[in-house]
Amino acid sequence: MSWFFALIPDTANVAIWTMMIASALPFLLAMLAKALGGFGMADNSHPREVVAKFTGRAARANAAQQNSFESLPVFLASVIVAMLFFVPQIVVNYLAVMYVALRLIYAIAYIVNLPTLRSITWTLSMACCFMLFYLAVKMAF
């Protein structure tokens, strides 16, 4: 695993890229949910009603999309606050990359119906955010 972290540079663009990827993830999951559910152009006049009727993997992909939107503000705020309070950039980058990796695993676990793995990765992804906030507070004193 240390080889993975050796690949992460200590420049701010890594954190910015992770924020962009995390912001795109809910949209990608929404498209996947619609593709899995057989969403067609005719369904676009009432998309929420159609998506609400999805079952199985399509419904789980939609739920992963909704949760990704819900956790996104916490992640974005934690990265920005950590950078504003001069948490070492390499630490911000490690935690931001870990958050994105965990969110990807979370989405896969949700879609393929692995609830324990889903819960673990959700918890760990949120821990990354709270660790960034904690480090920012430590830097403020």
Short mmCIF file of C-alpha atoms in Angstrom, two decimals:
data_model
loop_
_atom_site.label_atom_id
_atom_site.label_comp_id
_atom_site.label_asym_id
_atom_site.label_seq_id
_atom_site.Cartn_x
_atom_site.Cartn_y
_atom_site.Cartn_z
CA MET A 1 0.00 0.00 0.00
CA SER A 2 2.91 2.37 0.59
CA TRP A 3 3.65 2.28 -3.15
CA PHE A 4 0.18 3.76 -3.69
CA PHE A 5 0.90 6.74 -1.46
CA ALA A 6 4.31 7.23 -3.07
CA LEU A 7 2.43 8.00 -6.29
CA ILE A 8 0.55 10.93 -4.73
CA PRO A 9 2.38 14.25 -5.16
CA ASP A 10 2.20 16.98 -2.53
CA THR A 11 0.73 19.65 -4.79
CA ALA A 12 -2.69 21.25 -4.35
CA ASN A 13 -3.86 20.07 -7.75
CA VAL A 14 -4.31 16.56 -6.31
CA ALA A 15 -6.84 17.85 -3.79
CA ILE A 16 -8.57 19.88 -6.48
CA TRP A 17 -8.79 16.84 -8.78
CA THR A 18 -10.27 14.74 -5.97
CA MET A 19 -12.91 17.42 -5.40
CA MET A 20 -13.75 17.37 -9.10
CA ILE A 21 -13.93 13.56 -9.20
CA ALA A 22 -16.05 13.42 -6.05
CA SER A 23 -18.36 16.06 -7.55
CA ALA A 24 -18.73 14.06 -10.78
CA LEU A 25 -19.36 10.73 -9.03
CA PRO A 26 -23.06 11.31 -8.20
CA PHE A 27 -23.78 12.23 -11.82
CA LEU A 28 -21.99 9.12 -13.08
CA LEU A 29 -23.95 6.98 -10.64
CA ALA A 30 -27.21 8.61 -11.76
CA MET A 31 -26.39 7.74 -15.37
CA LEU A 32 -25.51 4.19 -14.34
CA ALA A 33 -28.76 3.83 -12.39
CA LYS A 34 -30.74 4.99 -15.41
CA ALA A 35 -28.84 2.65 -17.73
CA LEU A 36 -29.38 -0.32 -15.39
CA GLY A 37 -33.07 0.57 -15.03
CA GLY A 38 -33.73 0.86 -18.75
CA PHE A 39 -34.45 4.58 -18.57
CA GLY A 40 -35.45 5.86 -22.01
CA MET A 41 -35.87 9.25 -23.62
CA ALA A 42 -39.64 9.01 -23.12
CA ASP A 43 -39.03 8.65 -19.37
CA ASN A 44 -37.35 12.05 -19.25
CA SER A 45 -40.67 13.89 -18.91
CA HIS A 46 -41.10 12.44 -15.37
CA PRO A 47 -37.67 11.08 -14.43
CA ARG A 48 -38.18 10.97 -10.66
CA GLU A 49 -41.32 8.88 -10.98
CA VAL A 50 -39.55 6.42 -13.27
CA VAL A 51 -36.42 6.19 -11.10
CA ALA A 52 -38.58 5.69 -7.97
CA LYS A 53 -39.86 2.45 -9.54
CA PHE A 54 -36.39 1.01 -10.12
CA THR A 55 -35.54 -2.23 -8.34
CA GLY A 56 -32.41 -4.28 -7.78
CA ARG A 57 -29.10 -2.90 -9.00
CA ALA A 58 -30.70 0.13 -10.63
CA ALA A 59 -32.36 1.14 -7.35
CA ARG A 60 -29.13 0.56 -5.43
CA ALA A 61 -27.14 2.63 -7.96
CA ASN A 62 -29.66 5.42 -7.52
CA ALA A 63 -29.36 5.17 -3.72
CA ALA A 64 -25.55 5.32 -4.04
CA GLN A 65 -25.97 8.42 -6.20
CA GLN A 66 -28.19 10.07 -3.60
CA ASN A 67 -25.77 9.27 -0.79
CA SER A 68 -22.86 10.59 -2.86
CA PHE A 69 -24.67 13.91 -3.19
CA GLU A 70 -25.36 13.92 0.55
CA SER A 71 -21.74 13.38 1.60
CA LEU A 72 -20.23 15.68 -1.03
CA PRO A 73 -20.63 19.00 0.86
CA VAL A 74 -18.87 17.55 3.91
CA PHE A 75 -15.96 16.37 1.77
CA LEU A 76 -15.62 19.60 -0.17
CA ALA A 77 -15.76 21.71 2.97
CA SER A 78 -13.26 19.51 4.81
CA VAL A 79 -10.68 19.72 2.01
CA ILE A 80 -11.08 23.48 1.65
CA VAL A 81 -10.91 24.10 5.39
CA ALA A 82 -7.84 21.87 5.74
CA MET A 83 -6.09 23.76 2.96
CA LEU A 84 -7.09 27.15 4.40
CA PHE A 85 -5.61 26.21 7.76
CA PHE A 86 -2.38 24.92 6.20
CA VAL A 87 -2.71 21.24 6.98
CA PRO A 88 0.31 19.77 5.18
CA GLN A 89 -0.73 19.34 1.55
CA ILE A 90 0.49 15.75 1.36
CA VAL A 91 -1.79 14.85 4.29
CA VAL A 92 -4.74 16.61 2.64
CA ASN A 93 -3.98 14.75 -0.58
CA TYR A 94 -3.71 11.33 1.11
CA LEU A 95 -7.03 11.78 2.88
CA ALA A 96 -8.75 13.23 -0.20
CA VAL A 97 -7.54 10.39 -2.43
CA MET A 98 -8.54 7.87 0.22
CA TYR A 99 -12.01 9.44 0.41
CA VAL A 100 -12.50 9.14 -3.35
CA ALA A 101 -11.19 5.56 -3.41
CA LEU A 102 -13.49 4.61 -0.54
CA ARG A 103 -16.47 6.28 -2.23
CA LEU A 104 -15.82 4.26 -5.38
CA ILE A 105 -15.66 1.04 -3.35
CA TYR A 106 -18.79 2.18 -1.51
CA ALA A 107 -20.68 2.65 -4.78
CA ILE A 108 -19.62 -0.76 -6.10
CA ALA A 109 -20.52 -2.43 -2.79
CA TYR A 110 -23.92 -0.72 -2.84
CA ILE A 111 -24.69 -1.71 -6.43
CA VAL A 112 -23.65 -5.37 -6.01
CA ASN A 113 -25.42 -5.55 -2.62
CA LEU A 114 -22.59 -5.98 -0.12
CA PRO A 115 -24.12 -4.07 2.80
CA THR A 116 -21.35 -4.70 5.36
CA LEU A 117 -18.61 -3.53 3.00
CA ARG A 118 -20.82 -0.59 2.05
CA SER A 119 -21.21 0.45 5.68
CA ILE A 120 -17.51 0.07 6.42
CA THR A 121 -16.45 2.13 3.41
CA TRP A 122 -19.05 4.80 4.18
CA THR A 123 -17.73 5.09 7.73
CA LEU A 124 -14.10 5.24 6.60
CA SER A 125 -14.87 7.83 3.91
CA MET A 126 -16.56 10.07 6.46
CA ALA A 127 -13.64 9.51 8.85
CA CYS A 128 -11.37 11.01 6.16
CA CYS A 129 -13.49 14.16 6.16
CA PHE A 130 -13.61 14.45 9.93
CA MET A 131 -9.87 13.86 10.13
CA LEU A 132 -9.34 16.79 7.76
CA PHE A 133 -11.53 18.99 9.97
CA TYR A 134 -9.70 17.78 13.08
CA LEU A 135 -6.29 18.52 11.57
CA ALA A 136 -7.47 21.98 10.55
CA VAL A 137 -8.55 22.66 14.13
CA LYS A 138 -5.17 21.44 15.38
CA MET A 139 -3.40 23.79 12.96
CA ALA A 140 -5.55 26.72 14.13
CA PHE A 141 -4.07 26.55 17.63
#
